[in-house]
Coordinates of C-alpha atoms in Angstrom, one line a residue:
M126 CA 102.5 75.6 154.2
G127 CA 102.8 78.9 155.5
Q128 CA 105.2 81.4 157.5
V129 CA 104.9 81.0 161.4
E130 CA 105.9 83.9 163.6
A131 CA 106.5 84.3 167.4
I132 CA 107.3 87.7 168.8
T133 CA 108.3 88.7 172.4
Q134 CA 109.5 91.9 173.8
R135 CA 110.9 93.3 177.2
E136 CA 112.1 96.7 178.6
I137 CA 115.4 96.2 180.7
A138 CA 116.8 98.8 183.2
A139 CA 120.3 98.6 181.8
D140 CA 122.4 100.2 178.9
P141 CA 121.5 98.7 175.3
E142 CA 124.9 98.3 174.7
D143 CA 125.3 95.9 178.0
V144 CA 121.8 94.4 177.0
F145 CA 123.4 93.3 173.3
D146 CA 126.6 92.3 174.8
A147 CA 125.3 89.9 177.2
L148 CA 123.2 88.3 174.4
A149 CA 126.0 88.2 172.0
D150 CA 128.3 86.6 174.6
Y151 CA 127.4 82.9 173.6
N152 CA 130.3 81.6 175.6
G153 CA 129.2 83.0 178.9
T154 CA 126.5 85.4 179.5
R155 CA 123.7 83.3 177.1
R156 CA 124.5 80.2 178.3
Q157 CA 123.5 81.3 181.8
L158 CA 120.3 82.9 180.8
L159 CA 118.7 79.8 179.1
P160 CA 115.5 78.6 180.9
E161 CA 114.8 74.5 181.1
H162 CA 113.5 74.4 177.8
F163 CA 117.3 74.2 176.6
S164 CA 119.7 71.4 176.7
E165 CA 122.9 70.1 175.0
Y166 CA 124.1 73.8 174.8
E167 CA 127.4 73.8 172.7
V168 CA 129.4 77.0 171.4
R169 CA 131.3 75.0 168.2
E170 CA 132.8 78.2 166.4
G171 CA 133.3 81.5 167.9
G172 CA 131.3 82.4 170.9
D173 CA 131.1 86.2 170.9
G174 CA 128.3 87.5 168.3
K175 CA 128.9 87.4 164.2
G176 CA 130.7 84.0 162.9
T177 CA 129.2 82.3 166.1
L178 CA 127.9 78.8 165.7
V179 CA 125.9 77.1 168.7
H180 CA 124.3 74.1 169.2
W181 CA 121.3 73.7 171.5
K182 CA 118.1 71.3 171.6
L183 CA 115.0 73.6 172.2
Q184 CA 112.0 71.5 173.8
A185 CA 109.4 73.8 172.9
T186 CA 106.9 71.0 174.4
S187 CA 106.5 67.7 176.2
K188 CA 106.7 66.0 173.0
R189 CA 108.2 68.4 170.3
V190 CA 111.9 68.9 170.8
R191 CA 114.2 70.5 168.1
D192 CA 118.0 70.0 167.2
C193 CA 119.2 73.2 166.5
L194 CA 122.6 74.5 164.9
L195 CA 122.7 78.1 164.8
E196 CA 124.9 80.3 162.6
V197 CA 125.1 84.1 164.1
D198 CA 125.4 87.1 162.3
E199 CA 125.0 90.8 163.1
P200 CA 123.6 92.6 160.0
T201 CA 123.2 95.9 161.9
D202 CA 124.0 97.5 165.1
G203 CA 121.5 96.4 168.0
Q204 CA 120.8 93.1 165.7
L205 CA 121.7 89.3 166.3
V206 CA 120.1 86.9 163.7
E207 CA 120.6 83.3 164.6
K208 CA 119.7 81.0 161.4
D209 CA 119.1 77.3 162.1
R210 CA 121.2 75.0 159.7
N211 CA 118.7 72.1 160.3
S212 CA 115.6 74.0 159.5
S213 CA 113.9 77.0 158.4
M214 CA 113.6 78.9 161.8
V215 CA 115.6 82.5 162.1
T216 CA 115.6 84.3 165.4
T217 CA 116.3 87.8 165.2
W218 CA 117.3 90.0 168.5
V219 CA 116.8 93.7 168.1
V220 CA 117.9 95.7 171.0
T221 CA 117.2 99.6 171.1
P222 CA 117.4 102.4 173.5
A223 CA 114.4 102.9 175.3
G224 CA 115.3 106.0 177.6
E225 CA 118.4 106.9 179.9
R226 CA 120.1 103.5 180.7
R227 CA 117.2 101.2 179.3
A228 CA 116.9 99.1 176.4
K229 CA 113.9 97.4 174.5
V230 CA 114.7 93.7 173.2
V231 CA 112.2 92.3 170.7
V232 CA 112.7 88.9 169.6
T233 CA 111.3 87.4 166.5
T234 CA 111.3 84.1 165.4
T235 CA 110.0 82.8 161.9
W236 CA 109.7 79.4 160.6
Q237 CA 107.9 77.5 157.3
G238 CA 105.0 75.7 159.1
A239 CA 103.3 72.6 158.0
G240 CA 100.5 72.5 156.1
G241 CA 97.1 71.0 156.7
I242 CA 95.4 70.5 160.1
G243 CA 98.9 70.2 161.6
G244 CA 99.9 73.5 160.4
F245 CA 96.8 75.0 161.7
F246 CA 97.5 73.7 165.2
E247 CA 101.4 75.0 164.6
R248 CA 100.3 78.3 163.8
T249 CA 97.8 78.6 166.7
F250 CA 100.0 77.0 169.6
A251 CA 103.6 77.2 168.9
P252 CA 103.9 80.8 168.6
K253 CA 102.7 81.5 172.0
G254 CA 104.4 78.3 173.6
L255 CA 107.7 79.9 172.0
G256 CA 106.8 83.6 173.3
R257 CA 106.8 81.9 176.9
I258 CA 110.4 80.5 176.6
Y259 CA 111.9 83.7 175.2
D260 CA 109.7 85.8 177.8
A261 CA 111.7 83.5 180.5
L262 CA 115.1 83.9 178.8
L263 CA 114.3 87.9 178.6
A264 CA 113.3 87.7 182.6
N265 CA 116.8 85.8 183.0
L266 CA 118.4 88.5 181.2
A267 CA 116.7 91.5 183.0
A268 CA 117.6 89.7 186.2
H269 CA 121.4 89.4 185.3
L270 CA 121.5 93.1 184.1
E271 CA 119.4 94.9 186.5
K272 CA 121.3 93.8 189.7

């Protein structure tokens, strides 16, 4: 078993605070940004940043669906951390300034992968697939904020 990591990033032509607020708005904006890989989205507690408990199913591949129940924290300014109660998966969103009215968003997801040959394939292909999913979400975020 080893740690698997997927990283995706994008610059968005919007104020960093607005970008962060959109990502932290689980009751409203976040739901609108999700690509088709997400289903059964439900805010169970909170809904705005720290203290939120949110559920969704993530269809990573045609055969692989992950049932996620995420606790949201904001350990530092510009950072959202989503810890899955159902697995070792942790997704960290970091929003930083990238010039005047521009923000850089970096999404990092880590989890403990399988061992053996299955683990080899997971470490090889899962980060690319998850990267495409989060790239689509960030494209939706950019489209939403750059209107």
